[in-house]
Coordinates of C-alpha atoms and ligand atoms in Angstrom, one line a residue:
Chain A
M1 CA 225.0 20.0 135.0
E2 CA 227.2 18.0 132.8
I3 CA 226.9 14.2 133.0
A4 CA 229.2 11.9 131.1
V5 CA 228.4 8.2 130.3
I6 CA 231.6 6.3 129.8
S7 CA 232.6 2.6 129.5
G8 CA 236.1 1.4 129.1
K9 CA 235.0 -1.3 126.7
G10 CA 232.8 -0.8 123.7
G11 CA 229.5 -2.7 123.3
T12 CA 228.4 -2.5 126.9
G13 CA 225.2 -0.7 125.9
K14 CA 226.5 2.8 126.8
S15 CA 224.8 4.6 123.9
S16 CA 221.4 2.8 124.6
I17 CA 221.7 3.8 128.2
T18 CA 222.6 7.4 127.4
A19 CA 219.6 7.5 125.1
A20 CA 217.4 6.3 127.9
L21 CA 218.8 8.9 130.3
A22 CA 218.1 11.6 127.7
T23 CA 214.5 10.4 127.5
L24 CA 214.2 10.5 131.3
A25 CA 215.6 14.0 131.4
K26 CA 212.8 15.1 129.1
S27 CA 215.0 18.0 128.0
A28 CA 218.7 17.7 127.6
V29 CA 221.6 18.8 125.3
L30 CA 223.1 15.6 124.0
A31 CA 226.8 15.6 123.1
D32 CA 227.9 12.5 121.3
C33 CA 231.7 12.5 121.9
D34 CA 232.3 9.1 120.5
V35 CA 233.6 10.9 117.4
D36 CA 235.2 7.7 116.0
A37 CA 231.9 5.9 115.9
A38 CA 229.1 8.3 116.6
N39 CA 225.7 6.6 116.7
M40 CA 223.4 8.5 119.0
H41 CA 222.0 10.3 116.0
L42 CA 220.7 6.9 114.8
I43 CA 218.4 6.7 117.8
M44 CA 217.6 10.4 118.1
N45 CA 217.4 11.1 114.4
P46 CA 218.1 14.9 114.7
D47 CA 217.2 17.5 112.3
I48 CA 220.6 18.8 111.3
R49 CA 220.9 22.6 111.6
E50 CA 224.6 23.4 111.3
S51 CA 227.8 21.6 110.2
F52 CA 231.3 22.7 110.9
V53 CA 234.7 21.7 109.4
Y54 CA 237.2 20.4 111.9
I55 CA 240.8 20.5 111.0
A56 CA 242.4 17.3 112.3
G57 CA 246.1 18.1 112.0
E58 CA 248.2 18.2 108.9
K59 CA 250.0 15.8 106.6
A60 CA 253.3 16.4 104.7
V61 CA 253.2 16.3 100.9
I62 CA 256.3 16.3 98.6
D63 CA 256.5 18.3 95.4
Y64 CA 258.6 16.1 93.1
A65 CA 259.3 19.0 90.8
K66 CA 261.4 20.5 93.6
C67 CA 262.6 17.3 95.4
R68 CA 266.3 16.5 94.9
S69 CA 266.2 13.2 96.6
C70 CA 268.7 14.2 99.3
G71 CA 266.9 12.1 101.9
L72 CA 267.4 14.6 104.7
C73 CA 263.7 14.5 105.5
Q74 CA 263.9 10.7 106.1
D75 CA 266.7 11.2 108.6
Y76 CA 264.7 13.8 110.6
C77 CA 261.3 12.2 110.6
R78 CA 260.8 10.3 113.9
F79 CA 257.6 8.6 112.8
D80 CA 259.1 6.4 110.1
A81 CA 256.8 8.2 107.7
I82 CA 259.3 8.8 104.9
R83 CA 260.4 5.9 102.9
F84 CA 262.5 5.4 99.8
G85 CA 260.6 3.4 97.2
E86 CA 260.3 3.3 93.4
G87 CA 263.2 5.7 93.0
K88 CA 261.8 8.5 95.1
Y89 CA 261.1 9.5 98.7
E90 CA 257.5 9.0 99.7
I91 CA 255.4 10.0 102.6
D92 CA 253.3 7.4 104.2
E93 CA 250.1 9.2 105.1
V94 CA 249.2 6.7 107.8
S95 CA 252.4 7.2 109.7
C96 CA 252.8 11.0 109.2
D97 CA 252.1 12.7 112.5
G98 CA 252.0 16.1 111.0
C99 CA 254.9 17.6 113.0
K100 CA 256.0 19.8 110.1
L101 CA 259.7 19.1 110.8
C102 CA 260.5 17.8 107.3
S103 CA 258.9 20.8 105.7
R104 CA 261.1 23.1 107.8
I105 CA 264.4 21.4 107.1
C106 CA 264.0 20.4 103.4
P107 CA 266.8 22.4 101.6
A108 CA 264.8 22.4 98.4
G109 CA 261.6 23.6 100.0
A110 CA 259.8 20.7 98.4
I111 CA 257.6 19.7 101.3
T112 CA 254.4 21.5 102.2
M113 CA 251.8 20.7 104.8
H114 CA 248.2 20.0 103.8
K115 CA 245.3 20.3 106.3
N116 CA 243.2 17.3 107.1
D117 CA 239.8 18.9 106.6
K118 CA 237.4 16.1 106.1
S119 CA 236.2 15.8 109.7
R120 CA 232.9 17.4 110.7
M121 CA 230.9 18.5 113.7
H122 CA 227.1 18.7 113.3
T123 CA 224.4 20.2 115.5
G124 CA 220.7 19.6 115.3
I125 CA 217.4 19.5 117.1
Y126 CA 216.0 16.2 118.4
R127 CA 212.9 15.4 120.3
Y128 CA 214.3 16.3 123.7
G129 CA 216.3 19.3 122.9
H130 CA 219.6 20.0 121.0
M131 CA 222.3 17.6 120.0
V132 CA 225.8 17.9 118.8
F133 CA 228.0 15.2 117.4
G134 CA 231.4 14.9 115.7
R135 CA 232.5 12.7 112.9
L136 CA 236.2 12.1 112.7
E137 CA 237.4 11.2 109.2
P138 CA 238.8 7.7 109.3
G139 CA 242.5 7.8 110.1
E140 CA 242.6 11.3 111.3
E141 CA 243.9 11.7 114.8
N142 CA 243.5 14.4 117.4
S143 CA 240.1 13.1 118.4
G144 CA 240.6 14.7 121.8
K145 CA 240.4 18.2 120.2
L146 CA 237.3 17.3 118.3
V147 CA 235.7 16.0 121.5
A148 CA 236.6 19.4 123.2
M149 CA 235.0 21.2 120.3
V150 CA 231.8 19.1 120.6
R151 CA 231.7 19.8 124.3
S152 CA 232.1 23.5 124.0
K153 CA 229.4 23.6 121.4
A154 CA 227.2 21.7 123.8
R155 CA 227.8 24.2 126.5
E156 CA 227.0 27.0 124.2
M157 CA 223.8 25.4 123.1
S158 CA 222.9 24.8 126.8
E159 CA 223.4 28.4 127.6
K160 CA 221.4 29.7 124.6
S161 CA 218.5 27.3 125.0
G162 CA 218.4 27.4 128.8
I163 CA 218.5 23.6 128.9
N164 CA 220.8 22.9 131.9
T165 CA 221.4 19.2 131.5
I166 CA 224.2 18.2 129.2
L167 CA 224.5 14.4 128.6
I168 CA 227.8 13.3 127.1
D169 CA 228.3 9.9 125.4
S170 CA 232.0 9.3 125.8
P171 CA 234.3 7.4 123.5
P172 CA 235.7 4.0 124.5
G173 CA 239.2 3.5 125.8
I174 CA 241.3 5.4 128.3
G175 CA 243.1 7.7 125.8
C176 CA 243.1 11.5 125.3
A177 CA 239.6 11.5 123.7
V178 CA 238.1 9.9 126.8
I179 CA 239.9 12.3 129.1
S180 CA 238.8 15.2 127.0
S181 CA 235.2 14.0 127.2
V182 CA 235.1 13.8 131.0
T183 CA 237.4 16.6 132.4
G184 CA 235.4 19.1 134.3
V185 CA 232.0 17.3 134.2
D186 CA 229.9 17.1 137.3
R187 CA 229.1 13.5 137.3
I188 CA 230.3 10.3 135.6
F189 CA 228.4 7.0 135.0
I190 CA 230.6 4.1 134.1
V191 CA 228.7 1.4 132.1
T192 CA 230.1 -2.1 132.4
E193 CA 229.0 -5.7 131.8
P194 CA 229.9 -8.9 133.6
S195 CA 232.7 -10.3 131.7
L196 CA 236.3 -10.6 132.8
S197 CA 237.5 -8.4 129.9
A198 CA 235.0 -5.7 130.7
F199 CA 236.0 -6.0 134.4
S200 CA 239.7 -5.4 133.6
D201 CA 238.7 -2.3 131.4
L202 CA 236.6 -1.1 134.3
K203 CA 239.5 -1.2 136.7
R204 CA 241.6 0.9 134.3
T205 CA 238.7 3.3 133.8
I206 CA 238.2 3.8 137.6
E207 CA 242.0 4.3 137.9
L208 CA 241.7 7.1 135.3
I209 CA 238.6 8.8 136.9
D210 CA 240.3 8.6 140.3
L211 CA 243.0 10.8 138.9
L212 CA 240.4 13.4 137.9
G213 CA 238.6 13.1 141.2
T214 CA 235.1 13.4 139.7
R215 CA 232.1 11.8 141.3
M216 CA 231.4 8.5 139.6
S217 CA 229.2 5.5 139.9
V218 CA 228.8 2.2 138.0
I219 CA 225.9 0.8 136.1
I220 CA 226.2 -3.0 135.4
N221 CA 224.4 -3.9 132.2
K222 CA 223.4 -7.4 131.4
Y223 CA 224.2 -8.5 134.9
D224 CA 222.2 -11.8 134.5
L225 CA 224.4 -13.1 131.7
A226 CA 227.1 -14.0 134.3
P227 CA 225.7 -13.2 137.8
H228 CA 228.8 -14.4 139.6
V229 CA 231.1 -12.1 137.5
S230 CA 228.7 -9.4 138.3
D231 CA 229.2 -10.2 142.0
I232 CA 233.0 -9.9 141.6
I233 CA 232.5 -6.5 140.0
E234 CA 230.2 -5.3 142.8
E235 CA 232.7 -6.6 145.4
Y236 CA 235.5 -4.7 143.7
C237 CA 233.5 -1.5 143.5
R238 CA 232.7 -1.8 147.2
E239 CA 236.3 -2.1 148.1
K240 CA 237.2 0.9 146.0
G241 CA 234.3 2.9 147.5
V242 CA 232.6 3.3 144.1
E243 CA 228.9 3.3 144.3
I244 CA 226.8 0.9 142.1
S245 CA 223.9 2.9 140.7
G246 CA 222.0 0.0 139.4
K247 CA 222.0 -3.4 137.6
L248 CA 220.2 -3.9 134.4
P249 CA 219.3 -7.4 133.1
F250 CA 220.0 -8.4 129.5
D251 CA 217.0 -7.3 127.6
E252 CA 216.5 -7.8 123.8
E253 CA 214.2 -4.8 124.0
F254 CA 217.3 -2.6 124.0
V255 CA 218.0 -3.8 120.5
H256 CA 214.3 -3.8 119.4
S257 CA 214.0 -0.2 120.5
M258 CA 217.2 0.8 118.7
V259 CA 215.9 -0.8 115.5
Q260 CA 212.8 1.5 115.9
C261 CA 215.1 4.6 116.5
K262 CA 213.8 4.8 120.1
S263 CA 215.1 4.4 123.6
I264 CA 213.9 1.7 125.9
I265 CA 212.1 4.3 128.1
E266 CA 210.1 5.2 125.0
T267 CA 209.2 1.6 124.1
K268 CA 209.1 -0.3 127.4
P269 CA 209.4 1.9 130.4
D270 CA 207.9 -0.8 132.6
S271 CA 210.5 -3.4 131.8
E272 CA 213.0 -4.2 134.6
A273 CA 215.7 -2.3 132.8
G274 CA 213.3 0.7 132.3
I275 CA 212.4 0.8 136.0
V276 CA 216.1 0.5 137.1
L277 CA 217.0 3.3 134.7
S278 CA 214.2 5.5 136.0
E279 CA 215.5 5.0 139.6
I280 CA 219.0 5.9 138.6
W281 CA 217.7 9.1 137.1
K282 CA 215.7 9.9 140.2
K283 CA 218.7 9.3 142.4
L284 CA 220.7 11.6 140.3
L285 CA 218.1 14.4 140.6
N286 CA 218.2 14.0 144.4
E287 CA 222.0 14.3 144.3
K288 CA 221.6 17.5 142.4
I289 CA 219.1 18.9 144.8
R290 CA 221.3 18.0 147.8
K291 CA 224.3 19.6 146.1
Q292 CA 222.3 22.8 145.6
I293 CA 221.1 22.9 149.2
S294 CA 224.7 22.4 150.4
T295 CA 225.9 25.2 148.3
I296 CA 223.2 27.5 149.6
N297 CA 224.1 26.6 153.2
Chain B
M1 CA 250.0 -14.6 106.8
R2 CA 248.6 -11.7 108.9
I3 CA 244.9 -11.7 109.7
A4 CA 243.4 -8.6 111.4
I5 CA 240.2 -9.0 113.3
A6 CA 238.5 -5.6 113.4
S7 CA 235.3 -3.8 113.9
G8 CA 234.4 -0.1 113.8
K9 CA 232.4 -0.4 117.0
G10 CA 233.8 -1.9 120.2
G11 CA 232.2 -4.9 121.8
T12 CA 231.0 -6.7 118.7
G13 CA 233.0 -9.8 119.5
K14 CA 236.3 -9.0 117.9
T15 CA 238.3 -10.5 120.8
L16 CA 236.0 -13.6 120.8
V17 CA 236.8 -14.2 117.1
A18 CA 240.5 -13.5 117.5
T19 CA 241.0 -15.8 120.5
N20 CA 239.0 -18.7 119.0
I21 CA 241.0 -18.7 115.7
F22 CA 244.2 -18.5 117.8
Y23 CA 243.0 -21.3 120.0
I24 CA 242.3 -23.6 117.0
L25 CA 245.6 -22.9 115.3
S26 CA 247.6 -23.4 118.4
E27 CA 245.8 -26.6 119.1
R28 CA 246.8 -27.8 115.6
G29 CA 250.4 -27.0 116.6
E30 CA 250.8 -24.2 114.1
K31 CA 253.4 -21.5 114.6
V32 CA 251.0 -18.7 115.4
T33 CA 251.1 -15.4 117.3
L34 CA 248.2 -13.4 118.6
V35 CA 248.9 -9.7 118.9
D36 CA 246.5 -7.8 121.1
C37 CA 246.6 -4.4 119.5
D38 CA 243.9 -2.9 121.6
A39 CA 246.6 -1.2 123.7
E40 CA 244.2 0.9 125.6
E41 CA 242.3 -2.1 126.9
P42 CA 244.1 -5.3 126.1
N43 CA 242.4 -8.4 127.2
S44 CA 243.0 -11.3 124.9
K45 CA 245.6 -12.8 127.1
A46 CA 243.2 -13.5 130.0
F47 CA 241.6 -16.3 127.9
F48 CA 244.7 -18.4 128.0
N49 CA 247.2 -20.0 130.4
T50 CA 250.3 -18.1 129.6
K51 CA 253.9 -17.7 130.8
E52 CA 255.6 -14.4 130.4
I53 CA 258.7 -14.5 128.3
S54 CA 259.7 -10.9 128.0
E55 CA 258.5 -7.3 128.6
S56 CA 259.9 -4.2 127.0
Q57 CA 259.2 -0.5 127.4
V58 CA 258.0 1.6 124.4
I59 CA 260.1 4.7 124.7
Q60 CA 259.5 8.2 123.5
K61 CA 261.9 11.1 123.7
V62 CA 260.8 14.4 125.3
P63 CA 262.9 17.6 125.4
V64 CA 264.7 18.9 128.5
I65 CA 265.4 22.6 128.3
D66 CA 268.3 24.0 130.3
S67 CA 267.1 27.4 131.5
D68 CA 270.7 28.6 132.2
I69 CA 271.5 28.4 128.5
C70 CA 268.0 29.2 127.1
T71 CA 267.6 32.8 125.9
F72 CA 263.8 32.5 125.8
C73 CA 263.8 33.4 122.1
G74 CA 260.7 31.2 121.5
K75 CA 261.9 29.4 118.4
C76 CA 261.1 26.0 119.9
V77 CA 257.6 27.2 120.6
D78 CA 257.2 28.2 116.9
Y79 CA 258.4 24.8 115.8
C80 CA 256.3 22.7 118.1
S81 CA 253.1 21.7 116.3
Y82 CA 251.5 20.3 119.5
N83 CA 251.7 23.3 121.9
A84 CA 253.9 21.3 124.2
I85 CA 256.2 24.1 125.2
F86 CA 255.1 26.9 127.4
L87 CA 257.3 30.0 127.5
L88 CA 257.0 33.5 129.1
H89 CA 259.8 35.6 127.6
D90 CA 259.6 38.4 130.1
R91 CA 259.5 36.3 133.1
R92 CA 262.2 33.9 131.8
I93 CA 260.0 30.9 132.2
V94 CA 260.1 27.8 129.9
R95 CA 258.4 24.5 130.5
V96 CA 257.8 21.3 128.5
M97 CA 254.4 19.8 128.9
E98 CA 255.4 16.2 128.5
D99 CA 251.8 14.9 128.1
L100 CA 251.3 17.0 125.0
C101 CA 254.8 16.2 123.5
H102 CA 254.8 13.8 120.5
G103 CA 258.6 13.5 120.6
C104 CA 259.0 14.8 117.1
G105 CA 262.3 16.5 117.8
A106 CA 261.4 19.7 116.0
C107 CA 262.3 21.9 119.0
L108 CA 265.8 20.3 119.1
V109 CA 266.3 21.4 115.6
A110 CA 264.9 24.9 116.3
C111 CA 267.1 25.7 119.2
K112 CA 270.3 27.3 118.0
M113 CA 271.7 27.8 121.5
G114 CA 272.0 24.1 122.3
A115 CA 269.8 24.5 125.3
I116 CA 267.6 21.4 124.5
S117 CA 268.6 17.9 125.2
E118 CA 266.3 14.9 125.4
K119 CA 265.3 12.3 127.9
E120 CA 263.3 9.1 127.5
V121 CA 259.8 8.5 128.9
S122 CA 257.7 5.4 128.6
L123 CA 254.5 5.3 126.5
G124 CA 253.7 1.7 127.6
T125 CA 254.9 -1.8 127.4
V126 CA 255.0 -4.7 124.9
S127 CA 254.9 -8.1 126.6
K128 CA 255.4 -11.5 125.1
Y129 CA 253.8 -14.7 126.6
S130 CA 254.0 -18.3 125.5
V131 CA 250.9 -20.5 125.4
N132 CA 252.7 -23.6 124.2
S133 CA 255.9 -24.3 122.4
E134 CA 254.7 -22.9 119.1
S135 CA 252.2 -20.3 120.0
T136 CA 252.7 -16.9 121.6
I137 CA 250.7 -13.9 122.6
I138 CA 252.0 -10.4 122.3
E139 CA 250.3 -7.7 124.3
G140 CA 250.7 -4.0 123.9
K141 CA 249.6 -1.9 126.9
M142 CA 249.5 1.9 126.8
R143 CA 250.4 3.8 129.9
V144 CA 247.3 5.5 131.4
G145 CA 247.3 9.1 130.2
A146 CA 249.8 8.6 127.3
Y147 CA 248.8 10.8 124.3
T148 CA 248.3 7.9 121.8
P149 CA 248.5 4.1 121.7
V150 CA 249.9 4.1 118.2
P151 CA 253.7 3.7 119.0
V152 CA 252.8 0.8 121.4
I153 CA 250.7 -0.9 118.7
K154 CA 253.5 -0.5 116.1
A155 CA 256.0 -2.0 118.5
S156 CA 253.7 -4.9 119.3
I157 CA 253.2 -5.7 115.6
K158 CA 256.9 -5.4 114.9
K159 CA 257.6 -8.1 117.6
S160 CA 255.4 -10.6 115.7
N161 CA 257.5 -10.5 112.5
N162 CA 259.0 -14.0 112.7
S163 CA 255.7 -15.9 113.1
E164 CA 254.1 -17.7 110.2
I165 CA 250.6 -16.9 111.1
V166 CA 249.8 -13.7 112.9
I167 CA 246.4 -12.8 114.3
L168 CA 245.9 -9.1 115.1
D169 CA 243.2 -8.2 117.5
S170 CA 242.6 -4.7 116.3
P171 CA 241.6 -1.7 118.5
P172 CA 238.0 -0.4 118.0
G173 CA 237.1 2.6 116.0
T174 CA 238.3 3.8 112.6
S175 CA 241.0 6.3 113.6
C176 CA 244.8 5.9 113.7
P177 CA 245.1 2.9 116.0
F178 CA 242.7 0.9 113.8
I179 CA 244.4 2.0 110.6
H180 CA 247.9 1.2 111.8
T181 CA 246.7 -2.3 112.7
V182 CA 244.8 -3.2 109.6
S183 CA 247.3 -1.7 107.2
S184 CA 249.8 -4.3 108.3
A185 CA 247.4 -7.2 107.6
D186 CA 247.1 -9.4 104.5
Y187 CA 243.5 -10.2 105.2
I188 CA 240.8 -8.6 107.3
L189 CA 237.8 -10.1 109.1
L190 CA 235.3 -7.4 110.1
V191 CA 233.1 -8.4 113.0
T192 CA 229.7 -6.7 113.2
E193 CA 226.2 -7.3 114.7
P194 CA 222.9 -7.1 112.9
T195 CA 221.7 -3.8 114.5
P196 CA 221.6 -0.2 113.2
F197 CA 224.7 0.7 115.3
G198 CA 226.5 -2.3 113.8
L199 CA 225.6 -1.4 110.3
N200 CA 226.6 2.3 110.7
D201 CA 230.0 1.3 112.0
L202 CA 230.4 -1.5 109.4
K203 CA 229.9 0.9 106.6
L204 CA 232.7 3.1 107.9
S205 CA 235.2 0.3 108.3
V206 CA 234.4 -1.2 104.9
E207 CA 235.1 2.2 103.3
I208 CA 238.5 2.1 104.9
V209 CA 239.5 -1.4 104.0
R210 CA 238.3 -0.9 100.5
D211 CA 240.5 2.3 100.3
M212 CA 243.4 0.2 101.4
R213 CA 242.6 -2.5 98.8
K214 CA 242.7 -5.2 101.3
P215 CA 240.8 -8.5 100.9
F216 CA 238.2 -8.8 103.6
S217 CA 235.0 -10.5 104.6
V218 CA 232.4 -10.0 107.4
I219 CA 231.5 -12.1 110.5
I220 CA 228.0 -11.5 111.9
N221 CA 228.0 -12.0 115.6
R222 CA 224.8 -12.2 117.7
A223 CA 222.8 -13.2 114.7
G224 CA 219.1 -13.4 115.5
L225 CA 219.1 -10.1 117.4
G226 CA 218.2 -6.9 115.6
D227 CA 217.0 -6.6 112.0
R228 CA 217.9 -7.4 108.4
G229 CA 219.7 -4.1 107.7
V230 CA 223.2 -5.5 107.8
Y231 CA 222.3 -8.5 105.6
N232 CA 220.6 -6.4 103.0
W233 CA 223.5 -4.0 102.8
L234 CA 226.1 -6.8 102.5
E235 CA 224.1 -8.3 99.7
T236 CA 223.8 -5.2 97.6
E237 CA 227.5 -4.5 98.2
K238 CA 228.4 -8.1 97.3
I239 CA 230.5 -8.5 100.5
P240 CA 231.0 -12.1 101.5
V241 CA 229.9 -13.3 105.0
S242 CA 232.4 -15.8 106.3
M243 CA 230.6 -16.8 109.5
E244 CA 227.5 -16.2 111.5
L245 CA 227.5 -16.7 115.3
P246 CA 224.0 -16.8 116.8
F247 CA 223.2 -14.9 119.9
N248 CA 222.5 -17.1 122.9
R249 CA 222.9 -16.6 126.6
D250 CA 224.9 -19.8 127.0
L251 CA 227.7 -18.5 124.7
A252 CA 227.6 -15.1 126.3
A253 CA 228.0 -16.7 129.8
I254 CA 231.0 -18.9 128.6
Y255 CA 232.7 -15.9 127.2
S256 CA 232.0 -13.8 130.3
K257 CA 233.8 -16.3 132.5
G258 CA 236.9 -15.8 130.4
E259 CA 236.7 -19.2 128.7
I260 CA 237.3 -20.0 125.1
V261 CA 233.9 -20.9 123.6
S262 CA 235.5 -23.4 121.2
A263 CA 237.0 -25.3 124.1
V264 CA 233.5 -25.8 125.6
R265 CA 231.1 -26.0 122.7
P266 CA 232.0 -28.5 119.9
D267 CA 229.4 -26.9 117.6
V268 CA 231.0 -23.5 117.9
K269 CA 234.4 -25.0 117.5
N270 CA 233.3 -26.6 114.3
K271 CA 232.3 -23.1 112.9
F272 CA 235.7 -21.7 113.9
E273 CA 237.5 -24.6 112.3
M274 CA 235.7 -23.9 109.0
L275 CA 236.3 -20.2 109.3
T276 CA 240.1 -20.7 109.9
D277 CA 240.4 -23.2 107.0
S278 CA 238.6 -20.9 104.6
V279 CA 240.8 -17.9 105.5
L280 CA 244.0 -19.9 105.3
T281 CA 243.0 -21.3 101.8
I282 CA 242.4 -17.8 100.5
W283 CA 246.0 -17.2 101.3
K284 CA 247.4 -20.3 99.8
Ligands
LIG301 S1 255.5 16.1 109.0 FE1 256.7 15.1 110.6 S2 255.8 13.1 110.8 FE2 255.1 13.9 108.8 S3 256.6 13.2 107.3 FE3 257.3 15.2 108.0 S4 258.7 14.8 109.7 FE4 257.5 12.9 109.4
LIG302 S1 259.7 17.1 120.6 FE1 258.2 18.0 119.2 S2 256.3 17.8 120.3 FE2 257.9 17.5 121.8 S3 258.1 19.6 122.6 FE3 259.7 19.3 121.0 S4 258.6 20.2 119.2 FE4 257.0 19.8 120.7

């Protein structure tokens, strides 16, 4: 069973909640798909076993020994990545999309493509099973593909180890990386918090998941920081027919446990947040059993 | 002057800082523009009373292949670096997968039969709102499902060109959207929180802004939570801290309601006044 934890907005406590769910699962393959800012390894402190190179596209490079400064490449590039400065044509690495067109049309054959090979994917063992996480080199795009690679590695590890539960920590936003992290999963938890900005992100996230048609429910974190905004969110979810799995209070213990490289279930299982999370996990297990029974029938 | 407010991690308080600096400058009657570059989830605008001035579409071209002219040679497929063209030679099927297309135009160059033309699709919108006679907000909004927010971000930043002071609310993360935003800035404020997650992300963003050789300083939000890791690291790296905002429930509640903290709390406003002045003097 693949479970994705997602939140439109960053900083809602998604990673801390994923870590708590991993603890409750007791045995789970953890896939940190927030490849832009992976941080689950800070809590789970895995023993790294394997590292893989991920090729995040290509960038054009001009060989000035061959370049005749005709400027054709600049005319063809649609990403404004080629500029004329200091007496020569230059490629702006930030803007280059790696489409290769300039390298194909350059009459002097002066442009070659260089692979972006600094991104990595790591696998390791942590205290509740296996984990895999990606690290996208700053400025390299195509995070959606790295996410897909992290997920397929997670599935492979799940099959090999016999650990059926895969927990996915999704990236923020609504772009291709998020879509890549949730397509085909069995269940999605959306973590939100009671602020108007988180609420507007939540609406966009629900819109996105609706397109995919996956079963989702919402966890409201820090609900007591603005109870009436929390009410507005609940009301909205009710209207949309999206279940609220639980509401967690703001608890500094989340931060304290993170500082100790632990999840809140490991440090304070009896806190209000800990109890609500345990209930969320129990409900999920029941869903799973019901699903199995219905497939048998 | 262009000031980017950024943070590797989302939810550190980037928008809080950006909207408060903007509030202070617009109250002073400065000619200032706030650009919300978080095109996947823009939400700076909600903190102000605004009037929409204009909205424009951000357009990308995608190929249209005329299957009557197409000989199914497959040259366009070879040229496409994004696997956006699907072709079955024997069954004479060709299809453009618009969601994968980056609009690079390579297929157009590849096709010698003249079977490919182009049409325009929307990647999102850029909207301009006025807050008062001198201050405006520009909001980029990516269409749900578009392959990247970058063109929308670029178009949003471009729109702010004639303003004297521009505040860029950067998208989270350290990939292309973040880099496009901060690379257009003269000064960067990195917002972090004093936790292991905050430190991890801060290190990554510092690495990038140093690579870009941009002047920057750090704002510590939710001070008092967490540990000393961020402080110790900043000290050894000799990175200046330009402001600390303590964590307290009251501030969190004000922000949650979509209110500008500086408008409600004079003590916080004072902090932001000092921050704004110090950033502006660096520039002058
Ligand atoms: S590879 Fe494409 S995006 Fe990069 S410089 Fe060449 S034409 Fe422009
Ligand atoms: S425009 Fe570029 S990305 Fe789009 S289909 Fe043609 S070659 Fe592929």
